[in-house]
Every structure is written in C-alpha cells, then in structure tokens.
Amino acid sequence: MASILSSPYIISIILLFVLLHSEARDPFACDPKDTATKNLPFCKVSLPIRVRVKDLIGRLTLQEKVTLLVNNAAAVPRLGIKGYEWWSEALHGVSNVGPGTKFGGPFPGATSFPQVITTAASFNASLWEEIGRVVSDEARAMYNGGTAGLTYWSPNVNIFRDPRWGRGQETPGEDPILAGTYAARYVRGLQGTDANRLKVAASCKHFTAYDLDNWNGMDRFHFNAKVSKQDIEDTFDVPFRMCVKEGNVASVMCSYNQVNGVPTCADPILLKRTVRGQWGLNGYIVSDCDSVGVFYTNQHYTSTPEEAAADAIKAGLDLDCGPFLAVHTVNALKKGLVTEGEVNGALTNTVTVQMRLGMFDGEASAQPYGNLGPKDVCTPGHKELAVEAARQGIVLLKNRGPSLPLSRRRHRTVAVIGPNSNVTVTMIGNYAGIACEYTSPLQGIARYAKTIHELGCANVACSNSNQFGSALNAARQADATVLVMGLDQSIEAETVDRVGLLLPGHQQELISKVAAASRGPTILVLMSGGPVDVTFAKNDPKIAGILWAGYPGQAGGAAIADILFGTANPGGKLPMTWYPQEYLNTLPMTDMAMRPRRTKGYPGRTYRFYNGPVVYPFGYGLSYTHFLHTLASAPNVISVPVDGHRHGRNTTTDISNKAIRVTHARCGKLSVSLHIDVKNVGSKDGSHTLLVFSAPPSGNGHWAPHKQLVAFEKVHVAAKSQQRVKINIHVCKLLSVVDRSGTRRIPMGVHNLHIGDVKHSLSVQAQALGIIKS
C-alpha cells in the first residue's frame, strides 16, 4: 500500500483533490475567529451596509484612510483588514494585465473569449451577458483561491471614432447605442442582477472622449480633446450613461486626456455633477493608472502635487490607480486644500463596493459564490461558449459565386498560407490572460481537410517577399487556398495607433500573387481590430471570399474553419465602417468633431455623419442563406405628450415642424412597437442580425445624423421558415437628436425607419398638455 501511495501518479491525484476541495481563502476582513473584530458593527451582516461603512470609516486614523485611496490599498491589521489590490482586468476573460490577478497552480489559465470588437459584431446582447456571467464565475473562483481580486476595470466602452486607434479592438465599435447596450449587458453578466450585492464589480472606462494613444507626436498623456457639447452629449457620453443607468455599473474610470482644457480626473462637472449626480452612479470613480500624476507632471495642470491631489478628490475621484494620492493627500489636508470629510466621502464609495462584494462578511465559503473553485474555470461549457462567440462574431464580407462554404468532398487539400495562419496568442488580442488552450486556424482547417502550410511572410510586417515562392507552390497544389492575413499587436495596440489603413508591408502583393496562382478558390481571412482597406481583394475576381475574424479568441481557429466549411453559417455584421485609405487624407486624429465641415474638406466620422465612399459599411455582413423582412405591424403616427405653455407661447404652435426638448416631453415608457417577420428563403439554417435605423426629418441642419441605429436583435431562423420579432423603440431616447448647444430634442415630422430593404415612415407629433411655469 505504501508503495502505491508513493507513486508520482497517485501523489498528483491526491494533490489535485486537495486543490479542488481545499477551503476558500481566509476572509478579507471580519474573520469569525478574530475575537477583537467579529462583533464590531462593520462586521455585522445584519446591519445596513451604509451603517457598517460609516462605522468602519469612523474607526480609521487619517493615515490609514490615506493608504486606502490607492489601488494597492494597505492592510489595517488592528481592524483585521487585509491589504487589497483593486486593479484586475476582465475585458474578454480574466486577464493577467494588472497586479490583482496571478495565474499558476490550480489556475493555470482562464477562458479567453474573442476580443470585444469581434464579439460586438455578433450584435447579440444575450451572448454578451452570458460571456460576462462566465467571466465572473471564473473571476470569483480565482478570488476564492487567493489568486485574483473582485474589482475588474472592464469594459472599455469608448467610441471607435477613428479607424487608426490602436485600442479600437477593445471597444464595441463606432455606434453609441451598440456600445451602450454592450456595456449594460456585459456589466450585468459580470456583476449579477442583485442591486445590493455584487458578484464582481465592473468599471466602464475611459471617461470621456478618450480615443487617441500615440499619433503623429501627440500622446494620450498630453492630449486635450476639444469636444463640442453636441458631440459629448450625442456620441461620447452615451455608452457611459447607459452603462451607469441601465447596467448599474459599480465603477467608472476617468481617462488620461483633458477635455476642453480640464483633465477628466480633475473635472467636477464630469465626475461629481454628471456621473454621480445626473446619472446616479452607485459605486466608485477610479483614475486610469497614474492619471493624477499625469495631470500634474505631464500636463502641468496644477502648480503643486498637493493641489493635484486635492483637485482630484474634490472633483469626485474616489480611488487612484497609482501612488499619488497616498503620497500627497496628507500634505494637501495640512494646507487646507481638501478636507477629511471629502476623503471620507471617497472612502465611503470604495468601501461600500467592497461591502456589496461580501468582503466584510467573514468566511468567503459561506457567501453565494463561495463554492466556485478550479473546477469552474476552463470548463467544457465555457470553452464551447468561446467557440460559439467567435462563430457569431466572424463577418462574411465577400462570397463570389458563391464559393463558400468549402466542400470536404471537393476541397480535400487546402493550402493554408499567411503570417496569421498558425498563430495562437495573436487571436486573443490585448488585455487578455493566459488562455485555457488554443486552436489556431491551421489546426482548425486540419480537422476538415489535408493541409499544406506556408507562412508566405515571416510576420505581419511582411517586410520582404523571400517566402513567396513556397506559398505560390502550395496554392498551385491545393484544391483551395486560405490566406490568413491582417494585423497583430505590433501594428495596433495600446500606445500604438496605426499610420494608415492598408495591409502592412508586402501582404497585398502576397495575397494577389497567391490568388493568381491558386488552382482552386482563394479565401482571404483577416485578423484585425480596426478596419483594413482591402479594396484590391474586394475587386479581385480571383479572390472568391473574404472573412473578417477580428481577434477571435482562444478557439478562433476552430470557429474560422467551421465557417469556411459551412458547419456554421456566418451571421456577424461589421460594428465599424471600413474606409478607403484616402479617407485619412484630411482627417487628423486630433480633430474630435464627429460632423463634417465640407467647406474645409473635413469628411465627418462614423456612418452617422460620414457620407463618402466606403470599402464596407457599418452593419455589413453576408450569410450562406438569404433573409427577407416584412413589416407585419407598425404605427404610422406617434404622439409625444408635451407640457403646455412656456414663456407665454403656446407650445403646440411653437414646436410645429421643429424639435422639442426631451426634458419638456413626458417620456415615461413612450415607445414605438414594430413587429417584423424575418423569413429565411434559403436552404441553410442561420442566425440573422436585424438592424433598425432611423433617419430623422430633414431640416434639422447640423443637429441630426444621416441615420442612427435605434434597435437590433439576433434571431435564429431555420431554412424555409419565418420568425416574428418585436422591436420597441423608446421615442425620447432613440428618436431624439442633439442640437449645437448639447440639448437633446425630438424632431417633429416624419422619421424614416429602415429595416434592411424595408422603409417605414413614422410621423412624430406633439400633443400639448396642461400649463406650466418656466
């Protein structure tokens, strides 16, 4: 018996059992075994959280308070409170970016889902929430095992304003409603839906007008984003407002840049008045890392470090990612620049979140998620969701013939070519952790066919043509050729904005030569976060198909192969416009204006305001089947109740053919209901993305976009069958536009709703009510 137990195999089994069934981590605070603290009011779960928080803060010394204002918050041993690292990331899976999370031991990796830009292309809100739920399961499991925190500085919901932005890959794309819906649903998945308790605490970042990292000598640490009130209200703030008001997020992160001359982390109008006051944030505001130091050291916004610390706290900042507040707040207090009451206010917000997370409830194992452990990370179900998310996010851009899907019978040998053809880490993009496992494109395709593999280029920079010959030979031998090209983090990343939209180096030359030499159909698969000008491939008859895979996550290769061979039917739509290279000619990244200035040759940004040539438009994506839309029912007229006389004028006549303030309308749940029949007239089952756009009445001058997304829905329709979809459009929120002064208004008149090829005219009219005083 002794010899059996001493064998390495049995020992490893015993160790694994111990890891899987070991007790949860020691309590963060309020350890029931600590007689000195367990009976203190802040440890009593039966008391309201606000009472517990007030009790705890009242017991802290000033020095202890200051050490809790930073991400690596110090321990308070006399009160039984451990140190805590606030900085963890979970953009599309638990990440090892940030010191709060460590992989190893029983947690060697975590499920790495597709990069956000790819997942956003699914236009599937329930998928986003489910991914959030899985990520928070794994995060809680790692916290219970002592290797992660419970505060995650994700998601990034900045607008993908400029196609060159290196961090555009982290975002849900260029549309405010798409980004805001993603924010609300992913946050719900992460945090759970209990208003008083949090599974983990999410943070929507980077507030606001942050979308430049390093372009043409200007970096994010020195950039002053000059933004109109119109664009702030109409575009940049929309996802954050939805994240707070609809997602009930526990945190908002302010950004490095200034907005109209004021650092965002020192701006009380942005933080105290807007995020906490108008939107009602129930949580804490955190700085991007070293932002307070940046606005003192780099931007020279204040004369002394004490003034910088005071400005941040007084503006509404609760937590500093970085050491600045811990170093300079005491002296700021001594100089009378900030009060201890203001410090207490910041701590109230952070400690309340920790209480809502259960960190002061004693034994973690007794909490609702205390049973999660290593067995709940990288489960078969989680890995399958990663595959499915990638399948749903891949976009079919071209299918000549059609040539796709490939046939296992006719295409038995496939040449797999390109610098991204056998990548692994590239597929997970940035802000990723260590994946459970990888399936590269080459490995995925090898499940369907015999492969001949050649890189063609050593890497995505593709600086020479030395390896072209063997790639051309492979294409000549195979029944089909798949080129896996595009970008990676060396081309687009945090701190790295792109200089142009073309494929790097000699990639275009390789693609064209391989396509000309290929014996069978040539399919181009692109990995990238941002759009790429592939006009040459779109127009080349030798290139039969184009797929955009974004950065498709740990199982990206499996998903790409499933789409190529028709096991899955593509249903993704582009979450951003793909522009031609010429679009950039008169467009500095530093110009924040969304609307065009035609007299100056400024083209405007995103599909909502740009009206020029594109490679592929926002919302574009093909399928292996064909869907038809029919509007089963929709109102022709909607009346907006409006408060009566203002300033002695009759509102009804005053607003005729104009636009009324949203604040003057009685919005409530005023909405337009559409019933749309979606029929699959093809021979393959498929999921269809239903996009509903609204074009506001003409005559609104500089107020209105050409059109704007007002609703979307993912619907699965079997071949030769039909599904009815109900869409509700909130009138005040979605049919409104913003005037030059930043006031949101509802234009009176005919709004044209576009659903695919269907156009429906909706007359919006005012209905005057009662008399009120201005």
Coordinates of N, CA, C and O in Angstrom, one line a residue, residues 396-405 523 543-546 570 616 620 622-625:
L396 N -18.7 37.6 -42.9 CA -18.5 37.3 -44.3 C -18.7 38.5 -45.1 O -19.8 39.1 -45.2
L397 N -17.6 39.0 -45.7 CA -17.6 40.2 -46.5 C -17.7 40.0 -48.0 O -18.2 40.9 -48.7
K398 N -17.3 38.9 -48.5 CA -17.4 38.6 -49.9 C -17.6 37.1 -50.1 O -16.9 36.3 -49.4
N399 N -18.4 36.7 -51.1 CA -18.6 35.3 -51.4 C -19.0 35.2 -52.9 O -20.2 35.2 -53.2
R400 N -18.0 35.2 -53.7 CA -18.2 35.3 -55.2 C -18.6 33.9 -55.7 O -17.9 32.9 -55.4
G401 N -19.7 33.8 -56.3 CA -20.1 32.6 -56.9 C -21.4 32.0 -56.6 O -22.3 31.9 -57.4
P402 N -21.7 31.6 -55.3 CA -20.8 31.7 -54.1 C -19.8 30.5 -54.1 O -20.1 29.4 -54.6
S403 N -18.7 30.8 -53.6 CA -17.6 29.8 -53.4 C -17.6 29.2 -52.0 O -17.0 28.1 -51.8
L404 N -18.1 29.9 -51.1 CA -18.2 29.4 -49.7 C -19.6 28.9 -49.4 O -20.6 29.5 -50.0
P405 N -19.8 27.9 -48.6 CA -18.7 27.2 -47.8 C -17.9 26.2 -48.7 O -18.4 25.8 -49.8
I523 N -9.6 32.0 -50.5 CA -10.4 32.7 -49.5 C -9.4 33.5 -48.6 O -8.4 33.0 -48.1
I543 N -10.1 36.3 -56.0 CA -10.3 36.1 -54.6 C -11.8 35.9 -54.4 O -12.7 36.8 -54.5
A544 N -12.2 34.6 -54.1 CA -13.6 34.2 -54.1 C -14.3 34.6 -52.8 O -15.5 34.9 -52.9
G545 N -13.6 34.7 -51.7 CA -14.3 35.1 -50.4 C -13.4 35.8 -49.5 O -12.2 35.7 -49.6
I546 N -14.0 36.6 -48.7 CA -13.3 37.4 -47.6 C -14.1 37.2 -46.3 O -15.3 37.5 -46.3
P570 N -22.3 32.1 -41.2 CA -21.9 33.4 -40.7 C -23.1 34.3 -40.5 O -24.0 34.4 -41.4
Y616 N -16.5 48.8 -46.9 CA -17.7 48.1 -46.4 C -18.3 49.0 -45.4 O -17.7 49.5 -44.5
Y620 N -22.5 45.8 -42.2 CA -22.5 44.9 -43.4 C -22.0 43.5 -43.0 O -21.2 43.3 -42.1
L622 N -22.6 39.2 -44.8 CA -23.3 38.3 -45.7 C -23.6 37.0 -44.9 O -23.1 36.8 -43.8
S623 N -24.4 36.1 -45.5 CA -24.8 34.8 -44.9 C -24.7 33.8 -46.0 O -24.7 34.1 -47.2
Y624 N -24.8 32.5 -45.6 CA -24.9 31.4 -46.6 C -26.4 31.2 -47.0 O -26.6 30.3 -47.8
T625 N -27.2 31.9 -46.4 CA -28.7 31.8 -46.8 C -29.2 33.3 -47.1 O -28.4 34.2 -47.0

